[in-house]
PDB file of C-alpha atoms in Angstrom:
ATOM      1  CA  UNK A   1      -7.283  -3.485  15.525  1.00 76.00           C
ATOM      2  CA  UNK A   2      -8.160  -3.988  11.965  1.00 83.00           C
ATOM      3  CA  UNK A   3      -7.503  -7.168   9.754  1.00 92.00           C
ATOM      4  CA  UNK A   4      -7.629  -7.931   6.437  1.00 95.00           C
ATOM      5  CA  UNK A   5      -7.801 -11.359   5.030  1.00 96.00           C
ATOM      6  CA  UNK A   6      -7.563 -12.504   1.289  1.00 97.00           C
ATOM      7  CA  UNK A   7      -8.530 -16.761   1.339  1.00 95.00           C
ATOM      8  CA  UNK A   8      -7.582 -17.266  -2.680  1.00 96.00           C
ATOM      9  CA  UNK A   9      -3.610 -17.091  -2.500  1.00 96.00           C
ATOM     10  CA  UNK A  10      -3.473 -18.071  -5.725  1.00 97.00           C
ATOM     11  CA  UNK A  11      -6.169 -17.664  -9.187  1.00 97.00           C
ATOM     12  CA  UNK A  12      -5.914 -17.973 -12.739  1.00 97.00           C
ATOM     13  CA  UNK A  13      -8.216 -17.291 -15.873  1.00 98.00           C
ATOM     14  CA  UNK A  14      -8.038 -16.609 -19.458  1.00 98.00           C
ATOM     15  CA  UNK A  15      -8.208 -13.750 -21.323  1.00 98.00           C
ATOM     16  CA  UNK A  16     -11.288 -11.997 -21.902  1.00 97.00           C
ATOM     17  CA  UNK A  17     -13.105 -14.031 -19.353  1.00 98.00           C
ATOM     18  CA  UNK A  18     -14.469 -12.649 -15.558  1.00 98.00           C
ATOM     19  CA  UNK A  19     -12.472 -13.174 -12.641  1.00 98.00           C
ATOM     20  CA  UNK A  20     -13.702 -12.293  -8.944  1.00 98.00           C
ATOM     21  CA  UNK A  21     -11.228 -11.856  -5.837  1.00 98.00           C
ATOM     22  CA  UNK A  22     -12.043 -12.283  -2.061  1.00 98.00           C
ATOM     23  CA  UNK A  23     -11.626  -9.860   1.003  1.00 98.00           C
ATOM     24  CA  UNK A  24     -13.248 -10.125   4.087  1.00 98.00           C
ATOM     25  CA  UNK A  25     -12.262  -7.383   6.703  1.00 96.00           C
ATOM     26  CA  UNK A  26     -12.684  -6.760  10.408  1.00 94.00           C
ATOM     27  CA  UNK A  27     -13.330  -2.953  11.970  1.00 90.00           C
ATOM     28  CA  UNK A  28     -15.063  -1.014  14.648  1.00 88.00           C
ATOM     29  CA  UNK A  29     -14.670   2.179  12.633  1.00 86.00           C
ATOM     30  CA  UNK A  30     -17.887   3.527  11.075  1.00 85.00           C
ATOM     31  CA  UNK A  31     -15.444   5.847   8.665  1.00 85.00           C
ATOM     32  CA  UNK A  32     -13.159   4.016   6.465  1.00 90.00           C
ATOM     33  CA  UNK A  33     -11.809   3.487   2.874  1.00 92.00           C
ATOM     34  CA  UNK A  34     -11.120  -0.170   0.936  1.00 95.00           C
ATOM     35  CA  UNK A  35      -8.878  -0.418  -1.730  1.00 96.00           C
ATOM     36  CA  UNK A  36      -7.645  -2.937  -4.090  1.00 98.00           C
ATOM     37  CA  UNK A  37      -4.020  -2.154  -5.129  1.00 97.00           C
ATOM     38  CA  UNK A  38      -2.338  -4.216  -8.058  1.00 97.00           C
ATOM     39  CA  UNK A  39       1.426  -5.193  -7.925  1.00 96.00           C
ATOM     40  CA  UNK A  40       2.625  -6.186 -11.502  1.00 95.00           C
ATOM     41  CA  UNK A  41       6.097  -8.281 -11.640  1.00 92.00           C
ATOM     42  CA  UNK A  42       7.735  -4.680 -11.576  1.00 92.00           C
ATOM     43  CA  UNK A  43       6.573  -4.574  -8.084  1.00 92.00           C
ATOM     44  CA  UNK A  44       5.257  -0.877  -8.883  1.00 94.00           C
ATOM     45  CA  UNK A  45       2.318  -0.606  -6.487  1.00 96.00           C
ATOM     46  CA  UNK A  46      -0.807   0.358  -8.287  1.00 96.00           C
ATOM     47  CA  UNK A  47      -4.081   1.920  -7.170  1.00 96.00           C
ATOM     48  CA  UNK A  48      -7.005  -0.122  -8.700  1.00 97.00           C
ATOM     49  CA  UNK A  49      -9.622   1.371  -7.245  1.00 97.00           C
ATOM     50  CA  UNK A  50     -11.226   2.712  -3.859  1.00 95.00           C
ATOM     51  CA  UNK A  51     -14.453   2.431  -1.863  1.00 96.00           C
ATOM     52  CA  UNK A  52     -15.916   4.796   0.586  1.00 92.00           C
ATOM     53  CA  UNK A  53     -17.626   3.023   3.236  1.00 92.00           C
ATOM     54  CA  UNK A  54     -20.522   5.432   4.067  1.00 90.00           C
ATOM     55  CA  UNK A  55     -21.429   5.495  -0.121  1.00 91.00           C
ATOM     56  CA  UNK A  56     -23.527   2.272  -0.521  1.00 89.00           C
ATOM     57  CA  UNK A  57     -23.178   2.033  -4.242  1.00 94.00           C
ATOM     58  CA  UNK A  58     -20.476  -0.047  -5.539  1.00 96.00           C
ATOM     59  CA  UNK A  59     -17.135   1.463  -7.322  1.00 96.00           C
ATOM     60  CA  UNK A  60     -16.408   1.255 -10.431  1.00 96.00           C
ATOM     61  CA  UNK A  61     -13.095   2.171 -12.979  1.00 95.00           C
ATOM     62  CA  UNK A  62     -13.487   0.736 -16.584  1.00 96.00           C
ATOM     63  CA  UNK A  63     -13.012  -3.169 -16.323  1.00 97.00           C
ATOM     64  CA  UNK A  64     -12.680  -3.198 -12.526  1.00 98.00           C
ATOM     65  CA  UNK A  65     -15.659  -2.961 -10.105  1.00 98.00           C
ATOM     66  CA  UNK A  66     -16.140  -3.865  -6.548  1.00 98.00           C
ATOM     67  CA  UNK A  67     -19.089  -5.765  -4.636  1.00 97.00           C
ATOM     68  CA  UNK A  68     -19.173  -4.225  -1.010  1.00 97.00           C
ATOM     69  CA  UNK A  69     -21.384  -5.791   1.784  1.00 96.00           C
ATOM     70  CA  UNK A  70     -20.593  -3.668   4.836  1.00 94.00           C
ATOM     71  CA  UNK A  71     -22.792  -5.352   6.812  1.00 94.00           C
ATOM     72  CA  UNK A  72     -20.682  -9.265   6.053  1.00 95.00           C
ATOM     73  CA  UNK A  73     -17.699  -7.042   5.712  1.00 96.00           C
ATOM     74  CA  UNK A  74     -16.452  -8.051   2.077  1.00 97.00           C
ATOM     75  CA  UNK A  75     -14.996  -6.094  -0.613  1.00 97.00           C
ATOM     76  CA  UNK A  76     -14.189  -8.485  -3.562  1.00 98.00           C
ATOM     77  CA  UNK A  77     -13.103  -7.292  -6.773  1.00 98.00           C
ATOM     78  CA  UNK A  78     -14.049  -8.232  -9.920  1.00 98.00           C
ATOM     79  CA  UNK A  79     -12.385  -8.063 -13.398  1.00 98.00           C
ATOM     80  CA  UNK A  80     -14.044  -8.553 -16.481  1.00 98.00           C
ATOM     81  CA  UNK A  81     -12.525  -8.915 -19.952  1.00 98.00           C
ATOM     82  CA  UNK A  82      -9.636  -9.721 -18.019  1.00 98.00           C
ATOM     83  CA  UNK A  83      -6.504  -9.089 -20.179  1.00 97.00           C
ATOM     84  CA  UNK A  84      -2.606 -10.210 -19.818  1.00 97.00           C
ATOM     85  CA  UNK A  85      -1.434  -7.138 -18.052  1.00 96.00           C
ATOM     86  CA  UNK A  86      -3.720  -8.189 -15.355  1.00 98.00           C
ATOM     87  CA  UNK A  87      -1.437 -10.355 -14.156  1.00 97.00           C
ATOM     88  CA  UNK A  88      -0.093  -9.608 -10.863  1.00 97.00           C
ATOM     89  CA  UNK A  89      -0.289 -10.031  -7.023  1.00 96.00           C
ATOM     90  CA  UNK A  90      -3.712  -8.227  -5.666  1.00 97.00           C
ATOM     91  CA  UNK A  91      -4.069  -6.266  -2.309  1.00 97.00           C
ATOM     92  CA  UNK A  92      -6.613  -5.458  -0.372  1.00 97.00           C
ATOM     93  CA  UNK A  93      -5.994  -2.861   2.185  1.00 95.00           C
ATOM     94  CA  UNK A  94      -8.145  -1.197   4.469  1.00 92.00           C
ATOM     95  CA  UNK A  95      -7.731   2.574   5.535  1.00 89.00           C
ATOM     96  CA  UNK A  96      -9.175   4.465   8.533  1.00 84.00           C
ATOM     97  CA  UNK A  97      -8.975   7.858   9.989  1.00 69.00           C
ATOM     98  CA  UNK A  98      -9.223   8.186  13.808  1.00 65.00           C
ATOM     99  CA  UNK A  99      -6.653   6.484  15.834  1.00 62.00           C
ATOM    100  CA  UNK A 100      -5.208   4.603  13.152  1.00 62.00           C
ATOM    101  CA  UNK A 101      -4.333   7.569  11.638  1.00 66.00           C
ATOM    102  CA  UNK A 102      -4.928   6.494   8.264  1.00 73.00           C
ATOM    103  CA  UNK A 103      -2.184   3.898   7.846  1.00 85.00           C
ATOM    104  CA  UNK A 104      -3.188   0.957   5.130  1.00 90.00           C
ATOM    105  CA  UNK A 105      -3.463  -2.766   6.602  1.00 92.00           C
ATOM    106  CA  UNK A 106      -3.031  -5.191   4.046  1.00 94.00           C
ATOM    107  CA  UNK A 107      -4.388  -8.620   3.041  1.00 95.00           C
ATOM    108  CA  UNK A 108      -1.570 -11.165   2.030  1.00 94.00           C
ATOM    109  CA  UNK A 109      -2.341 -10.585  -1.382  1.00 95.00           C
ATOM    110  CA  UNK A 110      -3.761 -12.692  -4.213  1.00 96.00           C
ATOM    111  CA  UNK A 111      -1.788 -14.127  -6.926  1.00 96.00           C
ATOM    112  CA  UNK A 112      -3.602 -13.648 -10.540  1.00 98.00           C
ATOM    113  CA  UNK A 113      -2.345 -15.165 -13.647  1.00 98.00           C
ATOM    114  CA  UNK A 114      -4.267 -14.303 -16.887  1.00 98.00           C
ATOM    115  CA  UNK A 115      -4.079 -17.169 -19.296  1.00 97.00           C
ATOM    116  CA  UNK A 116      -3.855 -16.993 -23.257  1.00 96.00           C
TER     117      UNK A 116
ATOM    118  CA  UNK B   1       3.161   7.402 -12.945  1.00 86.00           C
ATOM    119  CA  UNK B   2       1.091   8.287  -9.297  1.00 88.00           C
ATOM    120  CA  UNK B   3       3.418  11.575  -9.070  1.00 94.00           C
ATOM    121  CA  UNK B   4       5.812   9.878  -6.048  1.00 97.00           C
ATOM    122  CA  UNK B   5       9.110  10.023  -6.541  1.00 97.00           C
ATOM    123  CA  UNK B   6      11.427   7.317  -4.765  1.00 98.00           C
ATOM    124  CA  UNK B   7      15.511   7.624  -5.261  1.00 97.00           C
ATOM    125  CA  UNK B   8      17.234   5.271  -5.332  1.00 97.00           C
ATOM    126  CA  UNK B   9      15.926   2.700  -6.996  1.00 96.00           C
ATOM    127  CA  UNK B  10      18.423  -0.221  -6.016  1.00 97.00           C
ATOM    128  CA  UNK B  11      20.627  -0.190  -2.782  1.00 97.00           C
ATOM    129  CA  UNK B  12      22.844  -2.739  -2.239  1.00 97.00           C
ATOM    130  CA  UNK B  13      25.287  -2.662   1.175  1.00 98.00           C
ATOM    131  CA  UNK B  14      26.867  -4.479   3.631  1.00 98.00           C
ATOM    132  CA  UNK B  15      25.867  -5.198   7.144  1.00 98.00           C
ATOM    133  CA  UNK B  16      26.704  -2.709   9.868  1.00 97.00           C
ATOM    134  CA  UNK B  17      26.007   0.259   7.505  1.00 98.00           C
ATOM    135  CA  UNK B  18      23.867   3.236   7.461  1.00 98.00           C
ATOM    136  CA  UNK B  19      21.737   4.163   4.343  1.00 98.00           C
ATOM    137  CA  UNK B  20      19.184   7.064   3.591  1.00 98.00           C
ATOM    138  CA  UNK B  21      16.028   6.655   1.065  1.00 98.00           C
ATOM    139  CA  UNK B  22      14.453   9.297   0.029  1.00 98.00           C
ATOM    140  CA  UNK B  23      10.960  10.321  -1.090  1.00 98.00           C
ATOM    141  CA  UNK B  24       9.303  13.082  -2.705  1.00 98.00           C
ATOM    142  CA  UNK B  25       4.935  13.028  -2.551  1.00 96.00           C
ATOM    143  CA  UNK B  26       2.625  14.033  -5.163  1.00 96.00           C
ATOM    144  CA  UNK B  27       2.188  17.971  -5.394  1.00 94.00           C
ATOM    145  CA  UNK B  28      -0.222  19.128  -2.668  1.00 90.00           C
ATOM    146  CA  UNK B  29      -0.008  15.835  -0.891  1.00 92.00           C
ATOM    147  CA  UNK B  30       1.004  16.670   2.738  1.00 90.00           C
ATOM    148  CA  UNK B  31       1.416  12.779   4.471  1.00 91.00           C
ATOM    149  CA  UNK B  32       4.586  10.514   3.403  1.00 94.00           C
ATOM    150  CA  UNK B  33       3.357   6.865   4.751  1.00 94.00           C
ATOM    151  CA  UNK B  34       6.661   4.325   4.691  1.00 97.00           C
ATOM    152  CA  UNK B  35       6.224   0.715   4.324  1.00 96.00           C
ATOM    153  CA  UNK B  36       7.903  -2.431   4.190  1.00 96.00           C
ATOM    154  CA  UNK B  37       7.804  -5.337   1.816  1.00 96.00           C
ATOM    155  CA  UNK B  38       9.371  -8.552   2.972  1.00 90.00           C
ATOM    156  CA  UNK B  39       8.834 -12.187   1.519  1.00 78.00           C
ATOM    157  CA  UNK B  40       7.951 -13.334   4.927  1.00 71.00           C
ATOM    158  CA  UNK B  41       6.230 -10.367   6.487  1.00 70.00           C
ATOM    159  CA  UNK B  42       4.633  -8.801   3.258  1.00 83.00           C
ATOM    160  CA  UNK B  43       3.252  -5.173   3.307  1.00 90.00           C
ATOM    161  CA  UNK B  44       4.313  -3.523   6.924  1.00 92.00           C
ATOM    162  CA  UNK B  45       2.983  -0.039   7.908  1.00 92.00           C
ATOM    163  CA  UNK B  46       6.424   1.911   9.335  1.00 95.00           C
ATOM    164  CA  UNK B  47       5.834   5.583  10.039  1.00 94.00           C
ATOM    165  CA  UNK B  48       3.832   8.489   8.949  1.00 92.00           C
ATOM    166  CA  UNK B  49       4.368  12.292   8.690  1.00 92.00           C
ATOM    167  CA  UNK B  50       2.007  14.617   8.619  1.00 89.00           C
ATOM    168  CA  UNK B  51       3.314  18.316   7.121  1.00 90.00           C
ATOM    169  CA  UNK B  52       6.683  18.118   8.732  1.00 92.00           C
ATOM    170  CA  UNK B  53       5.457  16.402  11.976  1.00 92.00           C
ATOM    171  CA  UNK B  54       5.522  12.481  12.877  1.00 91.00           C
ATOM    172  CA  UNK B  55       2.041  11.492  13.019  1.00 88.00           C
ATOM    173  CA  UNK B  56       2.036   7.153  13.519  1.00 87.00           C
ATOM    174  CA  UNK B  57       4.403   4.456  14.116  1.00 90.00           C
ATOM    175  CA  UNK B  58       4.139   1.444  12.894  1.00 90.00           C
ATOM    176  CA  UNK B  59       6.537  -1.469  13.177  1.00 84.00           C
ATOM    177  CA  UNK B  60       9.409   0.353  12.934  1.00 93.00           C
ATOM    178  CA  UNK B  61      12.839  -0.678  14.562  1.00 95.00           C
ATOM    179  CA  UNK B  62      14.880   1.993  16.857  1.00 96.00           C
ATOM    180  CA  UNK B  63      17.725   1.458  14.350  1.00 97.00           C
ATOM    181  CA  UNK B  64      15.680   3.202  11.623  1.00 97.00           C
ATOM    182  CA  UNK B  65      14.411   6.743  11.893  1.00 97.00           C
ATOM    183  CA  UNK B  66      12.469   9.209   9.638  1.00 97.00           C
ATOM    184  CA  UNK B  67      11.913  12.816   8.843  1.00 97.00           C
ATOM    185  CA  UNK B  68       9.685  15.143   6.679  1.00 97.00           C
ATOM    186  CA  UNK B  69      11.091  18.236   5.535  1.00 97.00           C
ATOM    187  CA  UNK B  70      10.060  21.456   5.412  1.00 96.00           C
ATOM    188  CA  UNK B  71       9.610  21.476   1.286  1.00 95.00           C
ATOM    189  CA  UNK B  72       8.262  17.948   2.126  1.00 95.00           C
ATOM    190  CA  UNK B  73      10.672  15.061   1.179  1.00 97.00           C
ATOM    191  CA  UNK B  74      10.665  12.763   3.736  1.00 98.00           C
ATOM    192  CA  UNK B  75      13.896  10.796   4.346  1.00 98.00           C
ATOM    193  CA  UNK B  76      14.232   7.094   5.867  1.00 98.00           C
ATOM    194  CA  UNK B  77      17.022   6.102   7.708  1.00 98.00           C
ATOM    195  CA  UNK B  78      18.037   2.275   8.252  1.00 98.00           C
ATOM    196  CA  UNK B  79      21.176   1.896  10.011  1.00 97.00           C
ATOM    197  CA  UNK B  80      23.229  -1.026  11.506  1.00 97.00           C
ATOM    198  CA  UNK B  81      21.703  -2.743   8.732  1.00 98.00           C
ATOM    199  CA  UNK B  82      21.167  -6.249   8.838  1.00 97.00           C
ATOM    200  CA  UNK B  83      20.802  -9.224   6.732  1.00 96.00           C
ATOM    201  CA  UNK B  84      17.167  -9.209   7.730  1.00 93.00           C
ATOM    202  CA  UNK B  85      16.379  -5.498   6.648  1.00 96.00           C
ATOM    203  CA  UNK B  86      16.848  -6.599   2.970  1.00 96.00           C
ATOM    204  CA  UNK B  87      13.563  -5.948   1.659  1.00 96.00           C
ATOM    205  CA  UNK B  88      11.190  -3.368  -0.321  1.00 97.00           C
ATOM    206  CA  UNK B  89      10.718  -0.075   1.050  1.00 98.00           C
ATOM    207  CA  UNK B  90       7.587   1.879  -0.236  1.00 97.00           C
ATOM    208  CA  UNK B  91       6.782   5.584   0.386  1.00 97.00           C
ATOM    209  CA  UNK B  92       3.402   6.866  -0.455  1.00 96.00           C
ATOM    210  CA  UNK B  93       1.862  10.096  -0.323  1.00 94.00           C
ATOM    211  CA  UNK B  94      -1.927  11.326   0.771  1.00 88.00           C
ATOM    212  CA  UNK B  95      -3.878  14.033   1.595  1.00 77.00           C
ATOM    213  CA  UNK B  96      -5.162  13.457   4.903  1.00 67.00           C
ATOM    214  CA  UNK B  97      -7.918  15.624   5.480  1.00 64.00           C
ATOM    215  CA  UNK B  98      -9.343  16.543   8.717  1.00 60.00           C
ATOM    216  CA  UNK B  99      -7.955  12.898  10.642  1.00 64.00           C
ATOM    217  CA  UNK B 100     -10.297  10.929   8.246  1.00 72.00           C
ATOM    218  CA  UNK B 101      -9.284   8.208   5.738  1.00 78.00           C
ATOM    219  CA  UNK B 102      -6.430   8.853   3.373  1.00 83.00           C
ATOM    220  CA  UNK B 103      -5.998   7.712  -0.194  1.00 89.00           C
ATOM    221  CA  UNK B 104      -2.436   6.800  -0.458  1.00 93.00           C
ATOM    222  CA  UNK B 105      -0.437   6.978  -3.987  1.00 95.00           C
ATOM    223  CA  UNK B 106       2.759   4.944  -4.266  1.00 97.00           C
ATOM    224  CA  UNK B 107       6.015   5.479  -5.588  1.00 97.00           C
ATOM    225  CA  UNK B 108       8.161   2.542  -7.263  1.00 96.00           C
ATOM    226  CA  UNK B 109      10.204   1.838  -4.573  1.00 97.00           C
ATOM    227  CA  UNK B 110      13.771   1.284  -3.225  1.00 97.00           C
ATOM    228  CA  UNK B 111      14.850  -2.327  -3.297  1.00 97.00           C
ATOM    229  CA  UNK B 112      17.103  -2.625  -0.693  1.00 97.00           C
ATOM    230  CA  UNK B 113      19.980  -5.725  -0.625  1.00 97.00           C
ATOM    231  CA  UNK B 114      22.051  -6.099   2.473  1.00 97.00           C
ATOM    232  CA  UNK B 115      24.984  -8.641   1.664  1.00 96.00           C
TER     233      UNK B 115
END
């Protein structure tokens, strides 16, 4: 079975500044997808931005980019220029074909507040 | 917007009763995925269908029950609801190509309040 663990339950920076979230993940699958999804205080769920595990360069989307170390299993996320619509609760999730059929399994989310 | 559509939005009812949600994917997405969102349990895989057929199940009670329709719309059932069913319920919609990993868009939701 697949876990997903996020250790920071709770972070904070100011604007403009760089901010880095944790994931750690567990798998036997060789095929597989990691995501960070953002949940704003509207509780819309919000695609941030995915990995591919068999592409070993890191993902990218304007201020959001990931570090992924398959072989430690960690995807953390990092935000730069962070900005007040950051703020929200942070997912990672894990997705695999195969016999999980491609169902996401969640981290217990991270808590970001972006300061003034 | 991701292109899912989730009615209703709010859902408030008693216990004992029977309620439907309903979801509509993205155009040419062919897998609805339903979760739940709980305080205490947070983000909980339910059920998956796969182009009109039920593909996974998840943590899903006998008292609720699913289906995808032929034009796609996938319904979720929750009946003899109970105080503890009172939670978020998220559909989400993916490709699912050839049994590999899926990237799953989701819609806003259907808060659901049983009083």
């Amino acid at each position: 079975a697949q876990t997903v663990t996020q250790s920071q339950p709770e972070m904070s920076v100011q604007e403009a500044e760089t901010v880095t979230l944790s994931c750690t993940y567990d798998t036997s699958e060789n095929n597989y997808y990691l995501f960070w999804y953002k949940q704003p205080p509207s509780r819309q769920m919000i695609l941030v931005i995915r990995q591919e595990a068999y592409k070993q360069q890191n993902a990218t989307e304007n201020r959001f980019s990931v570090n992924f170390q398959k072989a430690a299993k960690s995807f953390s996320l990092k935000i730069s220029d962070s900005q007040l619509g950051d703020t929200a609760m942070y997912f990672c999730a894990f997705n695999a074909g195969g016999t999980s059929y491609g169902k996401l399994t969640f981290g217990q989310g991270t808590i970001l507040t972006v300061h003034p | 917007d991701s292109g899912v559509t989730q009615t209703p939005k709010h859902l408030i009812t008693a216990t004992g009763q029977r309620v439907t949600l309903r979801c509509s994917p993205r155009s040419g997405d062919l897998s609805v995925y339903w979760y739940q969102q709980s305080l205490d349990q947070g983000l909980q895989f339910l059920i998956q269908y796969y182009n009109g057929e039920e593909r996974a199940k998840g943590n899903i009670l006998e008292r609720f029950s699913a289906q995808q329709f032929p034009d796609l719309h996938s319904e979720l059932n929750l009946s003899s609801l109970e105080l503890g069913d009172s939670a978020l319920y998220f559909c989400a919609s993916g490709t699912t190509l050839a049994g590999g990993p899926d990237t799953q868009y989701f819609g806003p939701g259907t808060r659901l309040t049983v009083l």
